[in-house]
Amino acid sequence: MGSSISHQSAAETIYHWHSNQAEQLIFDHGHREISRYLEAVDKIHQYPANGRESVELKSMAMVRLKREFQTVLVRQTDSLIGPNSTTEWSSVTDSTGYVIRYEDYSVYDSPSKEVIEYLRNVAERMNSGGKLGDCIRVYKSVRKNFLHTVLKRLRLVELSVGGDAKRFLWDELKMKIELWIQAAKVCFLILFDREKQICEKIFEGFGVGAGEECFVEIVKDSANNLLNFAEAVSISNQPSERMGSILGLYDTLLSLVPKINALFGSASAEAIRSGSKVTVSRLEDDVRRMLSDFEKAVFQELSTISDDRGAIHPLTEYVMNYINLIVGHKELLTNLIKSMPPLNFGDVVIPEGELGDLKGRSHLALHLTLIIVVLQLNLKGKSEQYEHVPLRHLFVMNNVRYIVQKIEGSQELCEMIGDDYMKKLNWNVKLAMTSYQISTCDKFLSCFQDKGLYTTWCFSSQVSKRKLKKKLKDFNLVFEEIRVLHSHWTVLDLELQDELRVSMVDRLVPAYKEFLHKFRSHIKIEKHSEVQMKSFQKLIVKHSVEDLETLVSNDLFSYNEIIV
């Protein structure tokens, strides 16, 4: 910092700005005056500080430079956070408090190149005069207050949970988590990064880590507040249905860890680095715990069936939506879930073979498959709440078919579940459908059997009209039961509905035709009549073959469209 001016000229410049220019700034008098004053300071620093005048000049220069530094810095920050500046507020929240995405955040302008250069020049002279500490204290105070104001507009103060996240209602905590996700990204990726850059531009090279230490002091409270919130959530033991929000927080913090390590690389910031690492680990444990809790909850869920049509149970919809949530975080969770799912549910042990072929499938995929396995066990148990056996089978068929459709609607989920287990699911649908057919058709077919209809008289067999009449009455009762009950029941998959009807027609109609043909000499079809005797002793049959075919082909099952 050599100087071309005389010591006398330098002294005059220092005295001039000390005594006569109290309300003015050197900074405002242009580049020439700035250079003149800085050169004067450099000159007086070249002389030993053993004379009274020299000590006075240096003291005056340090006081003036400190004032210049503080005033220019404050003026620059005030221009960004003045009463009319709403950049940060409007960029993170709207008037309703809705959280806007980090990607839409409009950051404040950095100090101009001219301001940065001036502040560094001032800091350099104060460092030469042994007053860098004063300069740094001023800088930390001003920038810390500035950052506090910015973060207040980010609503960061709302993230204080006092170490206990459980004291908040979930809706309130969920909103705080959503706010944290955006605020954390804004802080670590934009605000803190910018603060560090400014610190380095002004203080880099002045002492060991001056810029780094200054930066840490400015942002550490805010950084710790953010990490404290995440830590409080990680130990709050939230129920499994809140995994989506916890995953969002975990994913964000995990993605920020490299930036945190880069920003806070100094020894004085070790607590921030280690704190973020510990919180990430706790969140990972909590997510694993949530997944295990969900598997148990699905198995143990005890809600009743309020629907009387065999429709999709709310549990089925909820579980499949939850599985889709997990698939949405597939990459994250695949790296997180590294163990086989537990197959022991108290008195029930799920055979490993129930999960399908294990080869080449991730542990996460096996956990999802287990959830579907225990869901089906739960649905099977719920089906017992229905009085009518055929409706139990329809309920299982509808719900398992819904599961299949949800899986097929997601390529990622389909790949995770695998072809082998998909075959199992489709087989379960087929099995339930067949069971419904058998339990329904057997009621009809029992009416068409001729066993017990014949009596022996004088070494010849004759049809017992009394017994035949009972058979026909039984058929009418079954017909009405099917017409009244089964027409109200639902099959939500039109393809399954058609398949059921066709197969039942193929089974029932030929059997009924054969029955009517065999006893044609004893019966007569007459619609809208009950089974009765005519004068010529023929029984009147109420329902024709066409009636039975119409019943099965057209009248069975209601259909309510469902979005899969």
PDB file of N, CA, C and O in Angstrom, residues 338-396:
ATOM      1  N   LYS A 338     -33.428 -51.444   3.633  1.00  0.00           N
ATOM      2  CA  LYS A 338     -32.370 -52.404   3.319  1.00  0.00           C
ATOM      3  C   LYS A 338     -32.573 -53.759   3.997  1.00  0.00           C
ATOM      4  O   LYS A 338     -31.642 -54.554   4.077  1.00  0.00           O
ATOM      5  N   SER A 339     -33.765 -54.028   4.476  1.00  0.00           N
ATOM      6  CA  SER A 339     -33.997 -55.311   5.149  1.00  0.00           C
ATOM      7  C   SER A 339     -35.324 -55.909   4.701  1.00  0.00           C
ATOM      8  O   SER A 339     -36.227 -55.204   4.245  1.00  0.00           O
ATOM      9  N   MET A 340     -35.434 -57.227   4.843  1.00  0.00           N
ATOM     10  CA  MET A 340     -36.666 -57.934   4.516  1.00  0.00           C
ATOM     11  C   MET A 340     -37.802 -57.464   5.418  1.00  0.00           C
ATOM     12  O   MET A 340     -37.582 -57.109   6.575  1.00  0.00           O
ATOM     13  N   PRO A 341     -39.020 -57.465   4.914  1.00  0.00           N
ATOM     14  CA  PRO A 341     -40.143 -57.083   5.777  1.00  0.00           C
ATOM     15  C   PRO A 341     -40.394 -58.157   6.828  1.00  0.00           C
ATOM     16  O   PRO A 341     -40.157 -59.347   6.585  1.00  0.00           O
ATOM     17  N   PRO A 342     -40.865 -57.771   8.013  1.00  0.00           N
ATOM     18  CA  PRO A 342     -41.197 -58.769   9.042  1.00  0.00           C
ATOM     19  C   PRO A 342     -42.436 -59.556   8.625  1.00  0.00           C
ATOM     20  O   PRO A 342     -43.408 -58.972   8.143  1.00  0.00           O
ATOM     21  N   LEU A 343     -42.396 -60.863   8.805  1.00  0.00           N
ATOM     22  CA  LEU A 343     -43.504 -61.718   8.374  1.00  0.00           C
ATOM     23  C   LEU A 343     -44.317 -62.245   9.547  1.00  0.00           C
ATOM     24  O   LEU A 343     -45.289 -62.979   9.355  1.00  0.00           O
ATOM     25  N   ASN A 344     -43.916 -61.858  10.752  1.00  0.00           N
ATOM     26  CA  ASN A 344     -44.581 -62.334  11.959  1.00  0.00           C
ATOM     27  C   ASN A 344     -45.540 -61.268  12.467  1.00  0.00           C
ATOM     28  O   ASN A 344     -45.128 -60.183  12.854  1.00  0.00           O
ATOM     29  N   PHE A 345     -46.827 -61.586  12.473  1.00  0.00           N
ATOM     30  CA  PHE A 345     -47.853 -60.669  12.968  1.00  0.00           C
ATOM     31  C   PHE A 345     -48.583 -61.328  14.134  1.00  0.00           C
ATOM     32  O   PHE A 345     -49.729 -61.761  14.012  1.00  0.00           O
ATOM     33  N   GLY A 346     -47.891 -61.436  15.251  1.00  0.00           N
ATOM     34  CA  GLY A 346     -48.487 -62.073  16.416  1.00  0.00           C
ATOM     35  C   GLY A 346     -48.662 -63.568  16.184  1.00  0.00           C
ATOM     36  O   GLY A 346     -47.691 -64.304  15.980  1.00  0.00           O
ATOM     37  N   ASP A 347     -49.917 -63.999  16.206  1.00  0.00           N
ATOM     38  CA  ASP A 347     -50.211 -65.422  16.015  1.00  0.00           C
ATOM     39  C   ASP A 347     -50.158 -65.837  14.544  1.00  0.00           C
ATOM     40  O   ASP A 347     -50.236 -67.018  14.234  1.00  0.00           O
ATOM     41  N   VAL A 348     -50.080 -64.857  13.657  1.00  0.00           N
ATOM     42  CA  VAL A 348     -50.088 -65.152  12.221  1.00  0.00           C
ATOM     43  C   VAL A 348     -48.685 -64.931  11.659  1.00  0.00           C
ATOM     44  O   VAL A 348     -48.084 -63.881  11.855  1.00  0.00           O
ATOM     45  N   VAL A 349     -48.183 -65.921  10.965  1.00  0.00           N
ATOM     46  CA  VAL A 349     -46.896 -65.810  10.286  1.00  0.00           C
ATOM     47  C   VAL A 349     -47.139 -65.940   8.784  1.00  0.00           C
ATOM     48  O   VAL A 349     -47.725 -66.931   8.330  1.00  0.00           O
ATOM     49  N   ILE A 350     -46.728 -64.934   8.046  1.00  0.00           N
ATOM     50  CA  ILE A 350     -46.917 -64.950   6.592  1.00  0.00           C
ATOM     51  C   ILE A 350     -45.804 -65.793   5.972  1.00  0.00           C
ATOM     52  O   ILE A 350     -44.619 -65.481   6.159  1.00  0.00           O
ATOM     53  N   PRO A 351     -46.137 -66.847   5.243  1.00  0.00           N
ATOM     54  CA  PRO A 351     -45.089 -67.622   4.560  1.00  0.00           C
ATOM     55  C   PRO A 351     -44.350 -66.751   3.549  1.00  0.00           C
ATOM     56  O   PRO A 351     -44.957 -65.944   2.851  1.00  0.00           O
ATOM     57  N   GLU A 352     -43.057 -66.911   3.498  1.00  0.00           N
ATOM     58  CA  GLU A 352     -42.249 -66.110   2.581  1.00  0.00           C
ATOM     59  C   GLU A 352     -42.709 -66.272   1.137  1.00  0.00           C
ATOM     60  O   GLU A 352     -42.647 -65.342   0.332  1.00  0.00           O
ATOM     61  N   GLY A 353     -43.181 -67.455   0.806  1.00  0.00           N
ATOM     62  CA  GLY A 353     -43.643 -67.726  -0.550  1.00  0.00           C
ATOM     63  C   GLY A 353     -44.824 -66.873  -0.968  1.00  0.00           C
ATOM     64  O   GLY A 353     -45.086 -66.703  -2.169  1.00  0.00           O
ATOM     65  N   GLU A 354     -45.546 -66.312   0.011  1.00  0.00           N
ATOM     66  CA  GLU A 354     -46.690 -65.455  -0.306  1.00  0.00           C
ATOM     67  C   GLU A 354     -46.269 -64.159  -0.990  1.00  0.00           C
ATOM     68  O   GLU A 354     -47.092 -63.481  -1.598  1.00  0.00           O
ATOM     69  N   LEU A 355     -45.003 -63.813  -0.872  1.00  0.00           N
ATOM     70  CA  LEU A 355     -44.507 -62.574  -1.486  1.00  0.00           C
ATOM     71  C   LEU A 355     -44.146 -62.745  -2.950  1.00  0.00           C
ATOM     72  O   LEU A 355     -43.743 -61.787  -3.603  1.00  0.00           O
ATOM     73  N   GLY A 356     -44.292 -63.968  -3.467  1.00  0.00           N
ATOM     74  CA  GLY A 356     -43.924 -64.213  -4.858  1.00  0.00           C
ATOM     75  C   GLY A 356     -42.433 -64.479  -4.988  1.00  0.00           C
ATOM     76  O   GLY A 356     -41.718 -64.700  -4.003  1.00  0.00           O
ATOM     77  N   ASP A 357     -41.969 -64.431  -6.200  1.00  0.00           N
ATOM     78  CA  ASP A 357     -40.548 -64.666  -6.475  1.00  0.00           C
ATOM     79  C   ASP A 357     -39.715 -63.518  -5.907  1.00  0.00           C
ATOM     80  O   ASP A 357     -39.929 -62.356  -6.240  1.00  0.00           O
ATOM     81  N   LEU A 358     -38.759 -63.831  -5.036  1.00  0.00           N
ATOM     82  CA  LEU A 358     -37.941 -62.804  -4.388  1.00  0.00           C
ATOM     83  C   LEU A 358     -36.763 -62.358  -5.243  1.00  0.00           C
ATOM     84  O   LEU A 358     -36.195 -61.282  -5.014  1.00  0.00           O
ATOM     85  N   LYS A 359     -36.401 -63.154  -6.216  1.00  0.00           N
ATOM     86  CA  LYS A 359     -35.178 -62.916  -6.980  1.00  0.00           C
ATOM     87  C   LYS A 359     -35.236 -61.588  -7.735  1.00  0.00           C
ATOM     88  O   LYS A 359     -36.175 -61.298  -8.466  1.00  0.00           O
ATOM     89  N   GLY A 360     -34.188 -60.793  -7.526  1.00  0.00           N
ATOM     90  CA  GLY A 360     -34.045 -59.546  -8.274  1.00  0.00           C
ATOM     91  C   GLY A 360     -34.936 -58.414  -7.814  1.00  0.00           C
ATOM     92  O   GLY A 360     -34.957 -57.347  -8.424  1.00  0.00           O
ATOM     93  N   ARG A 361     -35.655 -58.599  -6.727  1.00  0.00           N
ATOM     94  CA  ARG A 361     -36.568 -57.549  -6.255  1.00  0.00           C
ATOM     95  C   ARG A 361     -35.962 -56.830  -5.050  1.00  0.00           C
ATOM     96  O   ARG A 361     -35.306 -57.444  -4.211  1.00  0.00           O
ATOM     97  N   SER A 362     -36.195 -55.536  -4.974  1.00  0.00           N
ATOM     98  CA  SER A 362     -35.653 -54.744  -3.866  1.00  0.00           C
ATOM     99  C   SER A 362     -36.411 -55.049  -2.589  1.00  0.00           C
ATOM    100  O   SER A 362     -37.531 -55.560  -2.602  1.00  0.00           O
ATOM    101  N   HIS A 363     -35.792 -54.699  -1.458  1.00  0.00           N
ATOM    102  CA  HIS A 363     -36.472 -54.873  -0.171  1.00  0.00           C
ATOM    103  C   HIS A 363     -37.725 -54.006  -0.111  1.00  0.00           C
ATOM    104  O   HIS A 363     -38.736 -54.405   0.484  1.00  0.00           O
ATOM    105  N   LEU A 364     -37.663 -52.822  -0.704  1.00  0.00           N
ATOM    106  CA  LEU A 364     -38.854 -51.966  -0.723  1.00  0.00           C
ATOM    107  C   LEU A 364     -39.992 -52.648  -1.455  1.00  0.00           C
ATOM    108  O   LEU A 364     -41.143 -52.617  -0.993  1.00  0.00           O
ATOM    109  N   ALA A 365     -39.693 -53.275  -2.584  1.00  0.00           N
ATOM    110  CA  ALA A 365     -40.727 -53.985  -3.354  1.00  0.00           C
ATOM    111  C   ALA A 365     -41.359 -55.093  -2.516  1.00  0.00           C
ATOM    112  O   ALA A 365     -42.578 -55.315  -2.565  1.00  0.00           O
ATOM    113  N   LEU A 366     -40.551 -55.775  -1.723  1.00  0.00           N
ATOM    114  CA  LEU A 366     -41.072 -56.858  -0.883  1.00  0.00           C
ATOM    115  C   LEU A 366     -41.944 -56.295   0.237  1.00  0.00           C
ATOM    116  O   LEU A 366     -42.952 -56.913   0.617  1.00  0.00           O
ATOM    117  N   HIS A 367     -41.592 -55.150   0.760  1.00  0.00           N
ATOM    118  CA  HIS A 367     -42.436 -54.498   1.769  1.00  0.00           C
ATOM    119  C   HIS A 367     -43.796 -54.130   1.179  1.00  0.00           C
ATOM    120  O   HIS A 367     -44.833 -54.317   1.827  1.00  0.00           O
ATOM    121  N   LEU A 368     -43.795 -53.588  -0.038  1.00  0.00           N
ATOM    122  CA  LEU A 368     -45.062 -53.233  -0.691  1.00  0.00           C
ATOM    123  C   LEU A 368     -45.911 -54.469  -0.929  1.00  0.00           C
ATOM    124  O   LEU A 368     -47.137 -54.448  -0.743  1.00  0.00           O
ATOM    125  N   THR A 369     -45.272 -55.551  -1.341  1.00  0.00           N
ATOM    126  CA  THR A 369     -46.002 -56.802  -1.574  1.00  0.00           C
ATOM    127  C   THR A 369     -46.594 -57.315  -0.279  1.00  0.00           C
ATOM    128  O   THR A 369     -47.747 -57.787  -0.247  1.00  0.00           O
ATOM    129  N   LEU A 370     -45.834 -57.219   0.805  1.00  0.00           N
ATOM    130  CA  LEU A 370     -46.356 -57.661   2.103  1.00  0.00           C
ATOM    131  C   LEU A 370     -47.584 -56.851   2.494  1.00  0.00           C
ATOM    132  O   LEU A 370     -48.560 -57.414   3.015  1.00  0.00           O
ATOM    133  N   ILE A 371     -47.550 -55.561   2.243  1.00  0.00           N
ATOM    134  CA  ILE A 371     -48.712 -54.722   2.560  1.00  0.00           C
ATOM    135  C   ILE A 371     -49.944 -55.227   1.812  1.00  0.00           C
ATOM    136  O   ILE A 371     -51.047 -55.305   2.378  1.00  0.00           O
ATOM    137  N   ILE A 372     -49.764 -55.595   0.546  1.00  0.00           N
ATOM    138  CA  ILE A 372     -50.887 -56.101  -0.249  1.00  0.00           C
ATOM    139  C   ILE A 372     -51.350 -57.455   0.273  1.00  0.00           C
ATOM    140  O   ILE A 372     -52.555 -57.756   0.307  1.00  0.00           O
ATOM    141  N   VAL A 373     -50.413 -58.278   0.712  1.00  0.00           N
ATOM    142  CA  VAL A 373     -50.759 -59.601   1.275  1.00  0.00           C
ATOM    143  C   VAL A 373     -51.620 -59.426   2.526  1.00  0.00           C
ATOM    144  O   VAL A 373     -52.684 -60.047   2.665  1.00  0.00           O
ATOM    145  N   VAL A 374     -51.164 -58.577   3.463  1.00  0.00           N
ATOM    146  CA  VAL A 374     -51.914 -58.426   4.710  1.00  0.00           C
ATOM    147  C   VAL A 374     -53.226 -57.673   4.469  1.00  0.00           C
ATOM    148  O   VAL A 374     -54.209 -57.890   5.190  1.00  0.00           O
ATOM    149  N   LEU A 375     -53.270 -56.818   3.465  1.00  0.00           N
ATOM    150  CA  LEU A 375     -54.524 -56.158   3.108  1.00  0.00           C
ATOM    151  C   LEU A 375     -55.559 -57.197   2.685  1.00  0.00           C
ATOM    152  O   LEU A 375     -56.720 -57.144   3.104  1.00  0.00           O
ATOM    153  N   GLN A 376     -55.129 -58.152   1.874  1.00  0.00           N
ATOM    154  CA  GLN A 376     -56.067 -59.193   1.434  1.00  0.00           C
ATOM    155  C   GLN A 376     -56.536 -60.062   2.600  1.00  0.00           C
ATOM    156  O   GLN A 376     -57.707 -60.463   2.657  1.00  0.00           O
ATOM    157  N   LEU A 377     -55.642 -60.355   3.535  1.00  0.00           N
ATOM    158  CA  LEU A 377     -56.047 -61.109   4.731  1.00  0.00           C
ATOM    159  C   LEU A 377     -57.096 -60.328   5.518  1.00  0.00           C
ATOM    160  O   LEU A 377     -58.085 -60.902   6.000  1.00  0.00           O
ATOM    161  N   ASN A 378     -56.884 -59.033   5.655  1.00  0.00           N
ATOM    162  CA  ASN A 378     -57.838 -58.193   6.374  1.00  0.00           C
ATOM    163  C   ASN A 378     -59.189 -58.170   5.652  1.00  0.00           C
ATOM    164  O   ASN A 378     -60.251 -58.287   6.268  1.00  0.00           O
ATOM    165  N   LEU A 379     -59.148 -58.019   4.329  1.00  0.00           N
ATOM    166  CA  LEU A 379     -60.389 -57.984   3.547  1.00  0.00           C
ATOM    167  C   LEU A 379     -61.139 -59.297   3.640  1.00  0.00           C
ATOM    168  O   LEU A 379     -62.383 -59.323   3.707  1.00  0.00           O
ATOM    169  N   LYS A 380     -60.392 -60.392   3.648  1.00  0.00           N
ATOM    170  CA  LYS A 380     -61.017 -61.713   3.790  1.00  0.00           C
ATOM    171  C   LYS A 380     -61.769 -61.789   5.107  1.00  0.00           C
ATOM    172  O   LYS A 380     -62.896 -62.296   5.182  1.00  0.00           O
ATOM    173  N   GLY A 381     -61.139 -61.262   6.174  1.00  0.00           N
ATOM    174  CA  GLY A 381     -61.812 -61.251   7.470  1.00  0.00           C
ATOM    175  C   GLY A 381     -63.028 -60.344   7.472  1.00  0.00           C
ATOM    176  O   GLY A 381     -64.076 -60.693   8.038  1.00  0.00           O
ATOM    177  N   LYS A 382     -62.925 -59.204   6.837  1.00  0.00           N
ATOM    178  CA  LYS A 382     -64.063 -58.275   6.783  1.00  0.00           C
ATOM    179  C   LYS A 382     -65.234 -58.881   6.011  1.00  0.00           C
ATOM    180  O   LYS A 382     -66.395 -58.594   6.308  1.00  0.00           O
ATOM    181  N   SER A 383     -64.937 -59.677   5.012  1.00  0.00           N
ATOM    182  CA  SER A 383     -66.008 -60.258   4.195  1.00  0.00           C
ATOM    183  C   SER A 383     -66.958 -61.111   5.024  1.00  0.00           C
ATOM    184  O   SER A 383     -68.134 -61.278   4.681  1.00  0.00           O
ATOM    185  N   GLU A 384     -66.454 -61.654   6.155  1.00  0.00           N
ATOM    186  CA  GLU A 384     -67.290 -62.491   7.016  1.00  0.00           C
ATOM    187  C   GLU A 384     -68.416 -61.692   7.665  1.00  0.00           C
ATOM    188  O   GLU A 384     -69.353 -62.280   8.223  1.00  0.00           O
ATOM    189  N   GLN A 385     -68.339 -60.371   7.601  1.00  0.00           N
ATOM    190  CA  GLN A 385     -69.407 -59.544   8.175  1.00  0.00           C
ATOM    191  C   GLN A 385     -70.676 -59.615   7.334  1.00  0.00           C
ATOM    192  O   GLN A 385     -71.766 -59.286   7.820  1.00  0.00           O
ATOM    193  N   TYR A 386     -70.558 -60.030   6.097  1.00  0.00           N
ATOM    194  CA  TYR A 386     -71.740 -60.172   5.241  1.00  0.00           C
ATOM    195  C   TYR A 386     -72.489 -61.455   5.593  1.00  0.00           C
ATOM    196  O   TYR A 386     -71.888 -62.512   5.789  1.00  0.00           O
ATOM    197  N   GLU A 387     -73.801 -61.344   5.627  1.00  0.00           N
ATOM    198  CA  GLU A 387     -74.627 -62.512   5.927  1.00  0.00           C
ATOM    199  C   GLU A 387     -74.630 -63.503   4.768  1.00  0.00           C
ATOM    200  O   GLU A 387     -74.593 -64.721   4.974  1.00  0.00           O
ATOM    201  N   HIS A 388     -74.664 -63.007   3.535  1.00  0.00           N
ATOM    202  CA  HIS A 388     -74.797 -63.867   2.368  1.00  0.00           C
ATOM    203  C   HIS A 388     -73.414 -64.273   1.852  1.00  0.00           C
ATOM    204  O   HIS A 388     -72.576 -63.416   1.528  1.00  0.00           O
ATOM    205  N   VAL A 389     -73.215 -65.567   1.739  1.00  0.00           N
ATOM    206  CA  VAL A 389     -71.912 -66.095   1.308  1.00  0.00           C
ATOM    207  C   VAL A 389     -71.517 -65.581  -0.073  1.00  0.00           C
ATOM    208  O   VAL A 389     -70.354 -65.177  -0.279  1.00  0.00           O
ATOM    209  N   PRO A 390     -72.422 -65.596  -1.074  1.00  0.00           N
ATOM    210  CA  PRO A 390     -72.017 -65.088  -2.397  1.00  0.00           C
ATOM    211  C   PRO A 390     -71.520 -63.634  -2.347  1.00  0.00           C
ATOM    212  O   PRO A 390     -70.589 -63.272  -3.068  1.00  0.00           O
ATOM    213  N   LEU A 391     -72.125 -62.825  -1.474  1.00  0.00           N
ATOM    214  CA  LEU A 391     -71.703 -61.423  -1.376  1.00  0.00           C
ATOM    215  C   LEU A 391     -70.290 -61.328  -0.791  1.00  0.00           C
ATOM    216  O   LEU A 391     -69.522 -60.428  -1.144  1.00  0.00           O
ATOM    217  N   ARG A 392     -69.933 -62.259   0.066  1.00  0.00           N
ATOM    218  CA  ARG A 392     -68.570 -62.282   0.609  1.00  0.00           C
ATOM    219  C   ARG A 392     -67.558 -62.450  -0.523  1.00  0.00           C
ATOM    220  O   ARG A 392     -66.538 -61.760  -0.568  1.00  0.00           O
ATOM    221  N   HIS A 393     -67.896 -63.362  -1.423  1.00  0.00           N
ATOM    222  CA  HIS A 393     -66.985 -63.615  -2.543  1.00  0.00           C
ATOM    223  C   HIS A 393     -66.920 -62.419  -3.491  1.00  0.00           C
ATOM    224  O   HIS A 393     -65.841 -62.072  -3.998  1.00  0.00           O
ATOM    225  N   LEU A 394     -68.071 -61.763  -3.729  1.00  0.00           N
ATOM    226  CA  LEU A 394     -68.076 -60.572  -4.586  1.00  0.00           C
ATOM    227  C   LEU A 394     -67.226 -59.460  -3.983  1.00  0.00           C
ATOM    228  O   LEU A 394     -66.486 -58.767  -4.683  1.00  0.00           O
ATOM    229  N   PHE A 395     -67.356 -59.294  -2.679  1.00  0.00           N
ATOM    230  CA  PHE A 395     -66.581 -58.262  -1.975  1.00  0.00           C
ATOM    231  C   PHE A 395     -65.084 -58.495  -2.158  1.00  0.00           C
ATOM    232  O   PHE A 395     -64.333 -57.569  -2.505  1.00  0.00           O
ATOM    233  N   VAL A 396     -64.642 -59.708  -1.948  1.00  0.00           N
ATOM    234  CA  VAL A 396     -63.214 -60.024  -2.122  1.00  0.00           C
ATOM    235  C   VAL A 396     -62.803 -59.823  -3.572  1.00  0.00           C
ATOM    236  O   VAL A 396     -61.759 -59.237  -3.865  1.00  0.00           O
TER     237      VAL A 396
END
